mmCIF file of C-alpha atoms in Angstrom:
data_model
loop_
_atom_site.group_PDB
_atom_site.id
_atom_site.type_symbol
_atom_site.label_atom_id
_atom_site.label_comp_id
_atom_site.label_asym_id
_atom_site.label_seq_id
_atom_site.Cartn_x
_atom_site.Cartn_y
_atom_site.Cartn_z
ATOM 1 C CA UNK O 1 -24.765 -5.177 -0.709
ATOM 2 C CA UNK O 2 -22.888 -8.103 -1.811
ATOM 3 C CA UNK O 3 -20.247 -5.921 -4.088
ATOM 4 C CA UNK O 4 -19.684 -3.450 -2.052
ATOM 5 C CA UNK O 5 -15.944 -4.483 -1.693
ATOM 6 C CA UNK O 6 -15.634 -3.783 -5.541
ATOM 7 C CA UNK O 7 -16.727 -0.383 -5.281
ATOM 8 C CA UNK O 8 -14.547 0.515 -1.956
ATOM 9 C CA UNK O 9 -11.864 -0.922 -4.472
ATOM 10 C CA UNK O 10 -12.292 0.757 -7.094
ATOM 11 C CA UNK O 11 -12.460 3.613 -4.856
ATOM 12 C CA UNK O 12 -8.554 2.707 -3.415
ATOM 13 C CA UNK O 13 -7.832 2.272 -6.994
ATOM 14 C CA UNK O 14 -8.035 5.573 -7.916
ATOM 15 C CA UNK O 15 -6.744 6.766 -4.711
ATOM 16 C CA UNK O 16 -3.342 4.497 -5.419
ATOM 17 C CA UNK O 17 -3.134 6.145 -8.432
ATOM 18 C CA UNK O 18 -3.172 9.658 -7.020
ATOM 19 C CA UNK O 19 -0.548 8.799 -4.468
ATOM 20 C CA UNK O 20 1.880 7.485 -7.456
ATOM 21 C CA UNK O 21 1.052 10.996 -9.165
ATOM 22 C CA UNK O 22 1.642 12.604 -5.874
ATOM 23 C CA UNK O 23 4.771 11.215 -5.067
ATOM 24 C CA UNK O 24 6.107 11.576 -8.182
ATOM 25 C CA UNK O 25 5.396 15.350 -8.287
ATOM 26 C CA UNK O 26 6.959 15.269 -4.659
ATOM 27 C CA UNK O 27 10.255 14.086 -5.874
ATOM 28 C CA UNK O 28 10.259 16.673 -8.326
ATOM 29 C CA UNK O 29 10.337 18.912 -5.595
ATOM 30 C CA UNK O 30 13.728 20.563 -3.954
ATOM 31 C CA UNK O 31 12.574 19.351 -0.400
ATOM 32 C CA UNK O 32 14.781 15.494 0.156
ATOM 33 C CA UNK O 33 12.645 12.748 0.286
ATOM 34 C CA UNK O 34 12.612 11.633 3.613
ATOM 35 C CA UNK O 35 11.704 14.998 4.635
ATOM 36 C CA UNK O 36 8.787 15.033 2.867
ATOM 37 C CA UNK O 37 7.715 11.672 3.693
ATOM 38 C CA UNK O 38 7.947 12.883 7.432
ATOM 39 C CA UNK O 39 5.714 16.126 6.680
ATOM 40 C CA UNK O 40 3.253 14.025 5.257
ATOM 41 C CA UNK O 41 2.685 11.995 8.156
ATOM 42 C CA UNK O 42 2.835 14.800 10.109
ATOM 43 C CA UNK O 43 -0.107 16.190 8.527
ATOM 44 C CA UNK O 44 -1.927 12.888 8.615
ATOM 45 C CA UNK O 45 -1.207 12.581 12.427
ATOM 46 C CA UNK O 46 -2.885 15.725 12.548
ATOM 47 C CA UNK O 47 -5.804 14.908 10.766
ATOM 48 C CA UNK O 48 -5.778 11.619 12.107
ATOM 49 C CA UNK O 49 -6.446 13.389 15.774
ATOM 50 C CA UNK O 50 -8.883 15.893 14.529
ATOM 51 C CA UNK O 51 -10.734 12.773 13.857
ATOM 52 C CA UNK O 52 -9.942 10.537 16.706
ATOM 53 C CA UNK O 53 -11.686 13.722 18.625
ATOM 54 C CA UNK O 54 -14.416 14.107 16.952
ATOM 55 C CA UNK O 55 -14.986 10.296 17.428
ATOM 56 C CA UNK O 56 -13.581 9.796 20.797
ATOM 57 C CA UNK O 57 -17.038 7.938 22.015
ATOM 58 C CA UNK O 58 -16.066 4.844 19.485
ATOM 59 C CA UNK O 59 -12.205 5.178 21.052
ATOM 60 C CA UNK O 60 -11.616 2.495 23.310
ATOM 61 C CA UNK O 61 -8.416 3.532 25.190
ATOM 62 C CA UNK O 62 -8.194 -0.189 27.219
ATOM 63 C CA UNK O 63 -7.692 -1.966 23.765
ATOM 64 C CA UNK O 64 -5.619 0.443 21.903
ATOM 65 C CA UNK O 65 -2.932 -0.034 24.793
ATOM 66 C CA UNK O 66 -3.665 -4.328 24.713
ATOM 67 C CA UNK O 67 -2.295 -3.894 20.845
ATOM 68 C CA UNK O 68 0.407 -0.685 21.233
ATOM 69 C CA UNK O 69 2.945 -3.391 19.579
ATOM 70 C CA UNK O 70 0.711 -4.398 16.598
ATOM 71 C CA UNK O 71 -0.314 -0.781 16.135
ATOM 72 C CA UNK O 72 3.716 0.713 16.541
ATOM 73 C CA UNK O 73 4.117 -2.333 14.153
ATOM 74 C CA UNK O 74 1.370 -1.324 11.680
ATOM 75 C CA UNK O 75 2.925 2.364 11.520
ATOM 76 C CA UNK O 76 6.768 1.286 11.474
ATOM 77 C CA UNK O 77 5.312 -0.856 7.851
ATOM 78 C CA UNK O 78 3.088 2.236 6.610
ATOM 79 C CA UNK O 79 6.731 4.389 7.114
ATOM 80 C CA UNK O 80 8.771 1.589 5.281
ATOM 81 C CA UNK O 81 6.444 1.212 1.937
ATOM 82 C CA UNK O 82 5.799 4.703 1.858
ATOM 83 C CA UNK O 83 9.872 5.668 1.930
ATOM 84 C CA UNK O 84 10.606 2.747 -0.391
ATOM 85 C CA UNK O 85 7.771 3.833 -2.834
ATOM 86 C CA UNK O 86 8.740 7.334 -2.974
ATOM 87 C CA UNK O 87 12.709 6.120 -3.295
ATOM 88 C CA UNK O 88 11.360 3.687 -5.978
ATOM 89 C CA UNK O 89 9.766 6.252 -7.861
ATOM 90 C CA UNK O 90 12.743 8.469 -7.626
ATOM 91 C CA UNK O 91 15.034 6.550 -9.611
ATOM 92 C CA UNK O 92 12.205 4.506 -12.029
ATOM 93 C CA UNK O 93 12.475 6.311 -15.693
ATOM 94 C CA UNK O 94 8.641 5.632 -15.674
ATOM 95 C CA UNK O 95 6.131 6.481 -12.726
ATOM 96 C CA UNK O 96 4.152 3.271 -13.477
ATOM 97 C CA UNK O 97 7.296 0.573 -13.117
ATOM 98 C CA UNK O 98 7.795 0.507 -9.542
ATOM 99 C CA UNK O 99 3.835 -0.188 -9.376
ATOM 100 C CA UNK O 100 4.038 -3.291 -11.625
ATOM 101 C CA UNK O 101 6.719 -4.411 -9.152
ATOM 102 C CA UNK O 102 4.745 -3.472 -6.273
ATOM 103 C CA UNK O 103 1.420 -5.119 -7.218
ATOM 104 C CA UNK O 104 2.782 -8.322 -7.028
ATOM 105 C CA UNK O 105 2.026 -8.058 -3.281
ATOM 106 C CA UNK O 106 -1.193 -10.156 -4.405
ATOM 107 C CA UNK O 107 0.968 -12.873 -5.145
ATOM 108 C CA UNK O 108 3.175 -12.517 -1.325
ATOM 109 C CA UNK O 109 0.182 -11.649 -0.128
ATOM 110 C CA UNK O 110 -1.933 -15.315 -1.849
ATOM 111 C CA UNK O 111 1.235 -17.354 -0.671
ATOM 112 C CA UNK O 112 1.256 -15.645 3.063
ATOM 113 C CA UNK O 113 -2.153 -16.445 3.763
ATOM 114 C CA UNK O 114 -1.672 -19.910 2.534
ATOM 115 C CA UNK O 115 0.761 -20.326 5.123
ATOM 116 C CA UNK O 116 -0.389 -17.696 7.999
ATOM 117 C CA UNK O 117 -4.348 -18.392 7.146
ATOM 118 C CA UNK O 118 -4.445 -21.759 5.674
ATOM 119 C CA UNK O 119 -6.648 -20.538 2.535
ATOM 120 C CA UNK O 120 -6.296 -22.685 -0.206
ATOM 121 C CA UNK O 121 -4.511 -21.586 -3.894
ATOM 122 C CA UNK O 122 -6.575 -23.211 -6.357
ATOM 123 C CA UNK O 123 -4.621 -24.419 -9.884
ATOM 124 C CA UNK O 124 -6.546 -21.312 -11.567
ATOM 125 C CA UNK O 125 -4.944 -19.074 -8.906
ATOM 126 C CA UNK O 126 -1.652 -20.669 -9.767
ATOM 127 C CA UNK O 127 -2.102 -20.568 -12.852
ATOM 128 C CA UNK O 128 -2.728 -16.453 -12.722
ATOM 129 C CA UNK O 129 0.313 -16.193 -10.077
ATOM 130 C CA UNK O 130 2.493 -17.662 -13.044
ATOM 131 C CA UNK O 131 1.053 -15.453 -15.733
ATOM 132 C CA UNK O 132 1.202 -12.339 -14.099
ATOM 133 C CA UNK O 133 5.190 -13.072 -13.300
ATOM 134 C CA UNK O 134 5.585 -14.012 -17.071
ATOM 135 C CA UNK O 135 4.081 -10.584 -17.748
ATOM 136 C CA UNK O 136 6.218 -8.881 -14.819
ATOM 137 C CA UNK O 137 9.452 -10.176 -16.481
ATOM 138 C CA UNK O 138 8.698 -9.068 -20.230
ATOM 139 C CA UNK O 139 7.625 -5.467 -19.086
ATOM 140 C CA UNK O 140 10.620 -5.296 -17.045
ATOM 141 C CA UNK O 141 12.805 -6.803 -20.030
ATOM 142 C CA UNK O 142 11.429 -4.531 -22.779
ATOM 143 C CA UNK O 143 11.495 -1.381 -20.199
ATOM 144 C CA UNK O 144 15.657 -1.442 -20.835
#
């Protein structure tokens, strides 16, 4: 299926959204938090090996040890945007600014893989990069 990346999309759409909602409702909470990040991930380690074992025949242990550093590295980044988000919803007066803000990681991400994967940035995609920070700036501006 050609679009099936839309629908998986849509699909983390609506699961972003929930973790916004989430996290705001966990900062509302008496529990500090970088306690509560660290039960969440505690929970999702455990559910993470409840389903490591119940696919343990797809595990490969020999290549999971070859990339320890990218994998320690992947999980050090997952801890950093998850504390910052929460932190960043803390102190916004509105659970959607801090996402504005954040979804500009299309634009890092465009100008990364320029660099990293040498794909090209067309003048349309330039041209999109600039209009989304022109809309960034008056949201933020008018937020005040």
């Amino acid at each position: 299926m050609t679009y099936l990346w839309l629908i998986f999309s849509i699909f983390a759409l609506i699961v972003s959204s929930l973790h916004m909602i989430f996290y705001k409702l966990l900062t509302k909470s008496n529990i500090p938090n970088d306690i509560c990040i660290s039960l969440v991930f505690i929970i999702s380690g455990i559910l993470s090996l409840i389903y490591l074992f119940f696919n343990r025949d797809r595990l490969k242990i020999n290549e999971c040890k070859l990339n320890i550093n990218k994998l320690c590295a992947g999980a050090i980044i997952i801890l950093l945007f998850n504390f910052f988000l929460l932190k960043s919803i803390d102190f916004s007066p509105k659970t959607s600014y801090p996402l504005l803000i954040i979804n500009l990681n299309i634009i890092l991400t465009a100008i990364l893989s320029y660099f990293i994967f040498k794909e090209k940035i067309s003048y349309k995609v330039f041209l999109g990069i600039l209009l989304t920070v022109i809309g960034l700036s008056i949201v933020i501006y008018y937020s005040q």
